[in-house]
Amino acid sequence: MVFAAFIAVLGIFPGFYLGGAAVPIVLQNMGPLLAGSMLGARRGGAAVLLFLALVALGLPLLSGGRGGIAVFAGPSGGFLVGYVLSAVVVGLIVQRAAPRPGLPILLLANIAGVAVDYLVGIPYWAAFTGDLRAAAIQSLVFVPGDAAKLVLVSLVAAAVHRAVPAVLTGSPRNAED
């Protein structure tokens, strides 16, 4: 529940539309990456699903105060669905390196998470533009920001894994016990 709330808080920062793109640049896509990095596939995916369920119910939790089922039927809907897969993919990779995944594994996991989000979001966006090539080219504006965000998420997750080694397992016990 905490990570669903964290993703919602990231929505306070407004998205912005660059170059006439139909999909905004947001900070919210950091949330699923961090959820997967810190909670693993099952719990991270569940946190993102909870967040998206609240959005679907109409709560204005997306950047710009957007919410409701209609956001899933728009050009950015595929990226929202991709959030779940992103958290799961990141979580699966991180869990393989448990109990304490290092920065290289976290970077690799978060690159894979962003790639999965693009693999879902770009074709979905193309369904609205009618042109996969155009959607792919327009999505290039996300790459620099997403690269910076995935590095930041990886650094935060690495620090948390060092400080709380059992964070992936959800165990309250210390890893040395």
mmCIF file of C-alpha atoms in Angstrom:
data_model
loop_
_atom_site.group_PDB
_atom_site.id
_atom_site.type_symbol
_atom_site.label_atom_id
_atom_site.label_comp_id
_atom_site.label_asym_id
_atom_site.label_seq_id
_atom_site.Cartn_x
_atom_site.Cartn_y
_atom_site.Cartn_z
ATOM 1 C CA MET A 1 0.000 0.000 0.000
ATOM 2 C CA VAL A 2 2.874 2.360 0.759
ATOM 3 C CA PHE A 3 4.284 2.043 -2.744
ATOM 4 C CA ALA A 4 0.876 2.663 -4.320
ATOM 5 C CA ALA A 5 0.741 5.866 -2.253
ATOM 6 C CA PHE A 6 4.305 6.729 -3.285
ATOM 7 C CA ILE A 7 3.393 6.382 -6.971
ATOM 8 C CA ALA A 8 0.389 8.623 -6.345
ATOM 9 C CA VAL A 9 2.597 11.241 -4.662
ATOM 10 C CA LEU A 10 4.851 11.274 -7.727
ATOM 11 C CA GLY A 11 1.745 12.365 -9.631
ATOM 12 C CA ILE A 12 1.783 15.678 -7.787
ATOM 13 C CA PHE A 13 4.555 16.729 -10.122
ATOM 14 C CA PRO A 14 2.800 17.735 -13.319
ATOM 15 C CA GLY A 15 3.676 16.005 -16.548
ATOM 16 C CA PHE A 16 4.608 18.044 -19.528
ATOM 17 C CA TYR A 17 4.029 17.468 -23.194
ATOM 18 C CA LEU A 18 7.102 17.964 -25.341
ATOM 19 C CA GLY A 19 7.004 18.529 -29.060
ATOM 20 C CA GLY A 20 3.261 18.046 -29.349
ATOM 21 C CA ALA A 21 3.457 14.455 -28.100
ATOM 22 C CA ALA A 22 0.190 12.939 -26.880
ATOM 23 C CA VAL A 23 1.934 11.259 -23.941
ATOM 24 C CA PRO A 24 3.357 13.424 -21.128
ATOM 25 C CA ILE A 25 6.796 13.168 -19.570
ATOM 26 C CA VAL A 26 6.193 12.303 -15.908
ATOM 27 C CA LEU A 27 8.060 11.334 -12.760
ATOM 28 C CA GLN A 28 5.454 8.692 -11.941
ATOM 29 C CA ASN A 29 7.138 5.987 -13.985
ATOM 30 C CA MET A 30 9.862 5.917 -11.316
ATOM 31 C CA GLY A 31 7.360 4.394 -8.887
ATOM 32 C CA PRO A 32 6.923 1.004 -10.577
ATOM 33 C CA LEU A 33 10.687 0.720 -11.045
ATOM 34 C CA LEU A 34 11.296 1.416 -7.381
ATOM 35 C CA ALA A 35 8.484 -0.925 -6.332
ATOM 36 C CA GLY A 36 9.984 -3.773 -8.338
ATOM 37 C CA SER A 37 13.514 -2.942 -7.176
ATOM 38 C CA MET A 38 12.601 -2.968 -3.520
ATOM 39 C CA LEU A 39 9.614 -5.289 -3.164
ATOM 40 C CA GLY A 40 10.245 -7.892 -5.834
ATOM 41 C CA ALA A 41 7.937 -9.077 -8.595
ATOM 42 C CA ARG A 42 4.851 -10.156 -6.662
ATOM 43 C CA ARG A 43 4.599 -7.350 -4.107
ATOM 44 C CA GLY A 44 5.889 -4.678 -6.508
ATOM 45 C CA GLY A 45 3.404 -5.706 -9.187
ATOM 46 C CA ALA A 46 0.598 -5.786 -6.611
ATOM 47 C CA ALA A 47 1.436 -2.247 -5.460
ATOM 48 C CA VAL A 48 1.264 -0.974 -9.039
ATOM 49 C CA LEU A 49 -1.985 -2.859 -9.675
ATOM 50 C CA LEU A 50 -3.495 -1.253 -6.581
ATOM 51 C CA PHE A 51 -2.436 2.182 -7.784
ATOM 52 C CA LEU A 52 -3.904 1.589 -11.250
ATOM 53 C CA ALA A 53 -7.133 0.233 -9.760
ATOM 54 C CA LEU A 54 -7.511 3.447 -7.774
ATOM 55 C CA VAL A 55 -6.894 5.453 -10.949
ATOM 56 C CA ALA A 56 -9.480 3.373 -12.825
ATOM 57 C CA LEU A 57 -11.994 4.042 -10.057
ATOM 58 C CA GLY A 58 -11.648 7.735 -10.841
ATOM 59 C CA LEU A 59 -9.190 9.014 -8.271
ATOM 60 C CA PRO A 60 -7.123 11.795 -9.869
ATOM 61 C CA LEU A 61 -3.769 10.234 -9.023
ATOM 62 C CA LEU A 62 -1.981 10.557 -12.341
ATOM 63 C CA SER A 63 0.122 13.604 -13.112
ATOM 64 C CA GLY A 64 -2.040 16.544 -14.010
ATOM 65 C CA GLY A 65 -4.846 15.222 -11.807
ATOM 66 C CA ARG A 66 -5.966 12.651 -14.354
ATOM 67 C CA GLY A 67 -7.934 9.596 -13.352
ATOM 68 C CA GLY A 68 -10.780 7.368 -14.428
ATOM 69 C CA ILE A 69 -11.060 4.491 -16.836
ATOM 70 C CA ALA A 70 -10.735 6.833 -19.844
ATOM 71 C CA VAL A 71 -6.998 7.353 -19.230
ATOM 72 C CA PHE A 72 -6.460 3.696 -20.109
ATOM 73 C CA ALA A 73 -8.217 4.225 -23.436
ATOM 74 C CA GLY A 74 -5.979 7.128 -24.431
ATOM 75 C CA PRO A 75 -2.508 7.284 -25.993
ATOM 76 C CA SER A 76 -0.710 6.877 -22.654
ATOM 77 C CA GLY A 77 -2.822 3.877 -21.581
ATOM 78 C CA GLY A 78 -0.247 1.381 -22.798
ATOM 79 C CA PHE A 79 2.460 2.978 -20.694
ATOM 80 C CA LEU A 80 0.172 2.704 -17.653
ATOM 81 C CA VAL A 81 -0.426 -0.991 -18.304
ATOM 82 C CA GLY A 82 3.320 -1.293 -18.867
ATOM 83 C CA TYR A 83 3.876 -0.033 -15.317
ATOM 84 C CA VAL A 84 2.687 -3.383 -13.957
ATOM 85 C CA LEU A 85 4.900 -5.425 -16.259
ATOM 86 C CA SER A 86 7.775 -3.071 -15.565
ATOM 87 C CA ALA A 87 7.534 -3.645 -11.801
ATOM 88 C CA VAL A 88 7.268 -7.410 -12.304
ATOM 89 C CA VAL A 89 10.247 -7.635 -14.674
ATOM 90 C CA VAL A 90 12.409 -5.472 -12.422
ATOM 91 C CA GLY A 91 11.331 -7.511 -9.423
ATOM 92 C CA LEU A 92 12.117 -10.849 -11.091
ATOM 93 C CA ILE A 93 15.625 -9.725 -12.031
ATOM 94 C CA VAL A 94 16.309 -8.249 -8.594
ATOM 95 C CA GLN A 95 15.009 -11.346 -6.820
ATOM 96 C CA ARG A 96 17.505 -13.491 -8.732
ATOM 97 C CA ALA A 97 20.282 -11.435 -7.133
ATOM 98 C CA ALA A 98 18.768 -11.528 -3.624
ATOM 99 C CA PRO A 99 19.391 -10.996 -0.791
ATOM 100 C CA ARG A 100 21.404 -7.882 -1.664
ATOM 101 C CA PRO A 101 21.369 -6.927 -5.322
ATOM 102 C CA GLY A 102 24.181 -4.544 -6.200
ATOM 103 C CA LEU A 103 24.070 -1.449 -8.338
ATOM 104 C CA PRO A 104 24.950 -3.233 -11.629
ATOM 105 C CA ILE A 105 22.047 -5.677 -11.225
ATOM 106 C CA LEU A 106 19.681 -2.875 -10.238
ATOM 107 C CA LEU A 107 20.711 -0.817 -13.260
ATOM 108 C CA LEU A 108 20.189 -3.808 -15.556
ATOM 109 C CA ALA A 109 16.817 -4.575 -13.947
ATOM 110 C CA ASN A 110 15.600 -1.001 -14.289
ATOM 111 C CA ILE A 111 16.776 -0.744 -17.901
ATOM 112 C CA ALA A 112 14.749 -3.894 -18.584
ATOM 113 C CA GLY A 113 11.783 -2.376 -16.744
ATOM 114 C CA VAL A 114 11.834 0.792 -18.836
ATOM 115 C CA ALA A 115 12.257 -1.287 -22.014
ATOM 116 C CA VAL A 116 9.198 -3.392 -21.125
ATOM 117 C CA ASP A 117 7.167 -0.251 -20.507
ATOM 118 C CA TYR A 118 8.200 1.040 -23.950
ATOM 119 C CA LEU A 119 7.404 -2.334 -25.554
ATOM 120 C CA VAL A 120 3.843 -2.075 -24.275
ATOM 121 C CA GLY A 121 3.368 1.692 -24.488
ATOM 122 C CA ILE A 122 4.711 2.459 -27.952
ATOM 123 C CA PRO A 123 2.494 0.017 -29.904
ATOM 124 C CA TYR A 124 -0.503 1.147 -27.849
ATOM 125 C CA TRP A 125 0.334 4.762 -28.680
ATOM 126 C CA ALA A 126 0.742 3.763 -32.330
ATOM 127 C CA ALA A 127 -2.816 2.462 -32.323
ATOM 128 C CA PHE A 128 -3.902 6.071 -31.781
ATOM 129 C CA THR A 129 -1.521 7.684 -34.253
ATOM 130 C CA GLY A 130 -1.880 4.971 -36.862
ATOM 131 C CA ASP A 131 1.887 4.884 -37.284
ATOM 132 C CA LEU A 132 4.233 2.688 -35.235
ATOM 133 C CA ARG A 133 7.318 4.416 -36.616
ATOM 134 C CA ALA A 134 6.008 7.857 -35.631
ATOM 135 C CA ALA A 135 5.123 6.667 -32.117
ATOM 136 C CA ALA A 136 8.575 5.125 -31.715
ATOM 137 C CA ILE A 137 10.297 8.289 -32.910
ATOM 138 C CA GLN A 138 8.146 10.500 -30.674
ATOM 139 C CA SER A 139 8.941 8.280 -27.693
ATOM 140 C CA LEU A 140 12.641 9.078 -28.071
ATOM 141 C CA VAL A 141 11.977 12.279 -26.105
ATOM 142 C CA PHE A 142 11.474 10.061 -23.028
ATOM 143 C CA VAL A 143 14.853 8.324 -23.222
ATOM 144 C CA PRO A 144 17.141 10.934 -21.581
ATOM 145 C CA GLY A 145 14.778 11.526 -18.660
ATOM 146 C CA ASP A 146 14.034 7.839 -18.222
ATOM 147 C CA ALA A 147 17.765 7.097 -18.218
ATOM 148 C CA ALA A 148 18.303 9.620 -15.431
ATOM 149 C CA LYS A 149 15.302 8.285 -13.503
ATOM 150 C CA LEU A 150 16.411 4.670 -13.718
ATOM 151 C CA VAL A 151 19.883 5.589 -12.456
ATOM 152 C CA LEU A 152 18.348 7.494 -9.536
ATOM 153 C CA VAL A 153 15.984 4.612 -8.720
ATOM 154 C CA SER A 154 18.875 2.139 -8.891
ATOM 155 C CA LEU A 155 21.013 4.253 -6.538
ATOM 156 C CA VAL A 156 18.157 4.586 -4.036
ATOM 157 C CA ALA A 157 17.339 0.876 -4.203
ATOM 158 C CA ALA A 158 21.021 -0.086 -3.780
ATOM 159 C CA ALA A 159 21.242 2.090 -0.668
ATOM 160 C CA VAL A 160 18.041 0.585 0.754
ATOM 161 C CA HIS A 161 19.231 -2.978 0.056
ATOM 162 C CA ARG A 162 22.497 -2.213 1.857
ATOM 163 C CA ALA A 163 20.675 -0.708 4.841
ATOM 164 C CA VAL A 164 17.797 -3.207 5.013
ATOM 165 C CA PRO A 165 18.959 -6.477 3.447
ATOM 166 C CA ALA A 166 15.650 -8.263 4.086
ATOM 167 C CA VAL A 167 13.540 -5.702 2.210
ATOM 168 C CA LEU A 168 12.952 -8.094 -0.720
ATOM 169 C CA THR A 169 11.718 -10.920 1.446
ATOM 170 C CA GLY A 170 9.525 -8.694 3.596
ATOM 171 C CA SER A 171 11.021 -10.382 6.623
ATOM 172 C CA PRO A 172 11.315 -8.187 9.709
ATOM 173 C CA ARG A 173 14.407 -10.132 10.753
ATOM 174 C CA ASN A 174 17.878 -8.967 9.952
ATOM 175 C CA ALA A 175 19.660 -10.867 7.185
ATOM 176 C CA GLU A 176 22.418 -11.942 9.606
ATOM 177 C CA ASP A 177 19.925 -13.654 11.960
#
